[in-house]
Coordinates of C-alpha atoms in Angstrom, one line a residue:
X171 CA -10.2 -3.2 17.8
X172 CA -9.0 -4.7 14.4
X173 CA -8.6 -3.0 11.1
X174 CA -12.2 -2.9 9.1
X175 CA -12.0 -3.5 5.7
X176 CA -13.1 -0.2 5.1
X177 CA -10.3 1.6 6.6
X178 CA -7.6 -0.8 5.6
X179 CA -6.8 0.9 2.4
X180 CA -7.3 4.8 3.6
X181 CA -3.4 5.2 4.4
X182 CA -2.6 4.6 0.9
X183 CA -5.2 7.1 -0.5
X184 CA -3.1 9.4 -1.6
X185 CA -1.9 7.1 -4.1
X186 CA -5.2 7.3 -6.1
X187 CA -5.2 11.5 -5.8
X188 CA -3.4 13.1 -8.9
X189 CA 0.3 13.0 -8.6
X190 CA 3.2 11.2 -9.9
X191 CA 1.2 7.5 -9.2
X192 CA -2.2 8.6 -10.8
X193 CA -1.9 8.4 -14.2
X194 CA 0.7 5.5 -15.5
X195 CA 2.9 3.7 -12.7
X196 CA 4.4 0.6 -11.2
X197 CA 5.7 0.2 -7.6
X198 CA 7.3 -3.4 -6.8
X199 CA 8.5 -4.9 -3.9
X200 CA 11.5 -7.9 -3.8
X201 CA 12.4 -9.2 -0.6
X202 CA 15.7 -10.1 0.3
X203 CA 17.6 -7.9 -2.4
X204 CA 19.7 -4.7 -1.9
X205 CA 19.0 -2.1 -4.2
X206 CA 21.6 -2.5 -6.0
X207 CA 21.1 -6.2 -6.6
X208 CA 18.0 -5.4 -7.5
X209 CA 18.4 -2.7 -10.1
X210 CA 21.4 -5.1 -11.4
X211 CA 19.0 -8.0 -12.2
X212 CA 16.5 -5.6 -14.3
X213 CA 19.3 -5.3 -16.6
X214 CA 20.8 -1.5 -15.7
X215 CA 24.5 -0.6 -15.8
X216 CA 26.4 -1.0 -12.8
X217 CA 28.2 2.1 -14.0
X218 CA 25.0 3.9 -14.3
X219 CA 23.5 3.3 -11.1
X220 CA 23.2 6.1 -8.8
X221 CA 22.1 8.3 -5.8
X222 CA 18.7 10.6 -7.0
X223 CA 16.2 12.5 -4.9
X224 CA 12.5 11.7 -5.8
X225 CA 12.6 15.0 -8.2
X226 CA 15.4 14.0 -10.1
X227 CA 13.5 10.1 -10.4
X228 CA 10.4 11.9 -12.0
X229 CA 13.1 14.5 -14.1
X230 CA 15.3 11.5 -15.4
X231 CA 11.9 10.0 -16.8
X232 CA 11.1 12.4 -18.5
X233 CA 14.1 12.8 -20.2
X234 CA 14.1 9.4 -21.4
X235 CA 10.8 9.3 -22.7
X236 CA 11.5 12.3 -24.7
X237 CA 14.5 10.8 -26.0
X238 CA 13.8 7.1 -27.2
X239 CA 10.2 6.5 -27.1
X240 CA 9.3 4.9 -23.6
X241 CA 12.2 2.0 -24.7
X242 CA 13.5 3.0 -21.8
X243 CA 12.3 3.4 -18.2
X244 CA 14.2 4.9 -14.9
X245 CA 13.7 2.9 -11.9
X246 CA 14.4 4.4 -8.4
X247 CA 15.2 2.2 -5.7
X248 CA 15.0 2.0 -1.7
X249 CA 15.5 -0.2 0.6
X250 CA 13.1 -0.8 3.6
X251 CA 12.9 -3.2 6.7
X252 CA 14.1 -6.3 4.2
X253 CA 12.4 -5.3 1.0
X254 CA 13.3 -3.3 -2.0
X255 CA 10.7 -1.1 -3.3
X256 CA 11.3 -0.3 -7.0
X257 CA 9.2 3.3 -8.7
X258 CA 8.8 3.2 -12.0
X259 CA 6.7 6.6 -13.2
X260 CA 4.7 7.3 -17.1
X261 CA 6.3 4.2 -18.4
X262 CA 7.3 0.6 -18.4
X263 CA 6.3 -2.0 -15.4
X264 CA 8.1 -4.5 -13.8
X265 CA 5.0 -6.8 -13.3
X266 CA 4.0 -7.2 -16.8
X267 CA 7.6 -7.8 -17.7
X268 CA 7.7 -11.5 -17.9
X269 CA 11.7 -11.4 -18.5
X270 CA 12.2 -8.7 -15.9
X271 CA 9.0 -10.6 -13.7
X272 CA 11.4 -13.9 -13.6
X273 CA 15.1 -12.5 -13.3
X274 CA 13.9 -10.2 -10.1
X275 CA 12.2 -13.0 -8.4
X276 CA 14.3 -15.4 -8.7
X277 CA 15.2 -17.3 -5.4
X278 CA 12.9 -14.5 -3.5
X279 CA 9.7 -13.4 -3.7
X280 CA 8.4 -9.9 -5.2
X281 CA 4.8 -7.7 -5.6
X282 CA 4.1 -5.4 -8.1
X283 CA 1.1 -3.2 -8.4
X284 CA 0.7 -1.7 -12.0
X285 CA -1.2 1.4 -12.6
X286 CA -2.5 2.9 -16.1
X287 CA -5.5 5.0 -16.0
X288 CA -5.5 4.3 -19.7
X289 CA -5.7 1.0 -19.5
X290 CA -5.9 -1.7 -17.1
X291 CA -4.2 -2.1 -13.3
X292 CA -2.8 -5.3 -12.4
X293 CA -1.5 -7.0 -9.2
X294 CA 1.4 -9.4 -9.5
X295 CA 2.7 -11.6 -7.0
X296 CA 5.9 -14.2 -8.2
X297 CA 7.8 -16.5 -6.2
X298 CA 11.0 -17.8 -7.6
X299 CA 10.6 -16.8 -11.0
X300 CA 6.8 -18.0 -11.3
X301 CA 4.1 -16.2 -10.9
X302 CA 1.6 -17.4 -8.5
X303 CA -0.9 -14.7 -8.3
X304 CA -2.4 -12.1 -10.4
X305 CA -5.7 -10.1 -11.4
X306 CA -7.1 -7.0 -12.9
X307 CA -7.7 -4.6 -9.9
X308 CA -10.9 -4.3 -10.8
X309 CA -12.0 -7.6 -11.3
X310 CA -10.5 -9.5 -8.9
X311 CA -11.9 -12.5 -9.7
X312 CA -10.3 -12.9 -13.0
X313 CA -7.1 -14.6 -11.3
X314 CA -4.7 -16.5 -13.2
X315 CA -1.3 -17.8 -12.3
X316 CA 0.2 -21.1 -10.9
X317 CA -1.9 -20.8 -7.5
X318 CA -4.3 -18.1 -8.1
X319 CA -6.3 -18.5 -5.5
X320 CA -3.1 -17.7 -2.8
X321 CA -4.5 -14.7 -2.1
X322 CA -8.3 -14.9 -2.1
X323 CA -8.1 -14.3 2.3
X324 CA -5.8 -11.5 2.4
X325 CA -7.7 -10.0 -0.5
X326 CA -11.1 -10.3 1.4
X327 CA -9.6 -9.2 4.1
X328 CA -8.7 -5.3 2.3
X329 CA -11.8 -5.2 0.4
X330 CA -10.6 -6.8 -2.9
X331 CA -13.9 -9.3 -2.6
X332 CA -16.1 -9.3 -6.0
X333 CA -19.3 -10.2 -4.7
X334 CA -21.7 -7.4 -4.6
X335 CA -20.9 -4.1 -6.1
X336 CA -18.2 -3.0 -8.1
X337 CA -15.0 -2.3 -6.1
X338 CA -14.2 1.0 -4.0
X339 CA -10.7 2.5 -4.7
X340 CA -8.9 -0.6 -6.1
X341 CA -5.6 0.8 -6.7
X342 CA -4.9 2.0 -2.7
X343 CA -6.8 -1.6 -1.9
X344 CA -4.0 -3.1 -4.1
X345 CA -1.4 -1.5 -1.7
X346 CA -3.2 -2.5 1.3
X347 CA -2.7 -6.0 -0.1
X348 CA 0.8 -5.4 -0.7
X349 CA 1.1 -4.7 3.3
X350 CA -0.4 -8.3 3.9
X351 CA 2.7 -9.6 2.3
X352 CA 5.5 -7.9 3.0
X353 CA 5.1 -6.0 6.6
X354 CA 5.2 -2.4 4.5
X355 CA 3.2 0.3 4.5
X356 CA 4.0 2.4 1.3
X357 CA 4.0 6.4 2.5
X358 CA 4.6 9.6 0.5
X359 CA 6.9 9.9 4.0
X360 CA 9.1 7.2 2.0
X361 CA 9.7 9.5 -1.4
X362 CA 11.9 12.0 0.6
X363 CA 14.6 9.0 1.5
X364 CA 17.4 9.3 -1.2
X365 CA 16.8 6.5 -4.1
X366 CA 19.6 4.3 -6.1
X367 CA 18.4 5.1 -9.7
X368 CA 19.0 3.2 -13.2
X369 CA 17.6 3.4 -16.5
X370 CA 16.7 -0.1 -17.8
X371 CA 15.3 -1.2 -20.9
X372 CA 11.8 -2.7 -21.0

């Protein structure tokens, strides 16, 4: 028996509970780069790049919020079945980044799934330093990009459909979608595994 679209997005709901991701987040995926690589193209130091535990990610955040304004955001790193997944937490977002959108991309491809509960939460999918797809998680069919209809079956597919009523938990459908792309299930399992950190400037 398949996956229904109503359970396709339940093993990212505790994305949308309150927690580190609720409030004001990014999480982005570029395939084909180390950690390293990818942490190098965002702009950080070479010199600055290290080894944190998730605690330290969210403590190093802080601390650079408090100290220059949200200029600055820290970026933890892993590295997963071909794919680096990039956390940024409270500030900055590597999707809405047009500079940062294009370098990180470049000659791969990369998701990012933006989350302010303030604001608005986007989905951003770029290929080569273009992006092809993107939308407002809530109004899905607002889509704008060099091909934005790339998507439209995969987004069906997890529930991301705007006929009807208004949509059911868009943020963990937005990770559900993610998984269409790039094989990877995003777990809280994944935040114990040791990160490469940097600070960047966004």
């Amino acid at each position: 028996m398949g996956v229904t679209v109503i359970d396709a997005h339940e093993e990212f709901g505790w994305l949308a509970k309150y927690g580190p991701f609720y409030d004001v987040s990014c999480v982005t995926f570029a395939r084909s780069l180390s950690p390293r690589e990818a942490l190098t193209r965002l702009g950080a130091d070479c010199n600055g790049i290290g080894e944190v535990t998730f605690e330290e990610h969210q403590e190093r955040t802080m601390r650079y919020i408090d100290s220059d304004n949200m200029l600055t955001s820290y970026v933890g790193a892993l590295e997963m079945n071909g794919w680096t997944v990039l956390i940024q937490l409270w500030t900055g977002s590597i999707g809405l980044n047009r500079l940062l959108l294009r370098s990180l991309s470049r000659a791969t491809e990369v998701v990012s799934i933006s989350r302010n509960l303030h604001a608005t939460d986007y989905f951003v999918y770029a290929v080569d330093s273009e992006e092809v797809t993107s939308f407002d998680q809530l109004v899905p069919d607002r889509r704008w990009g060099s091909d934005p209809d790339r998507l439209v079956n995969e987004m069906r597919e997890v529930g991301l459909a705007w006929e009807g009523p208004g949509i059911d938990a868009p943020f963990p459908r937005s990770f559900a979608l993610a998984k269409k792309i790039t094989g990877l299930s995003f777990s809280e399992d994944m935040l114990s595994t040791p990160f490469l950190g940097a600070a960047i400037r966004d």
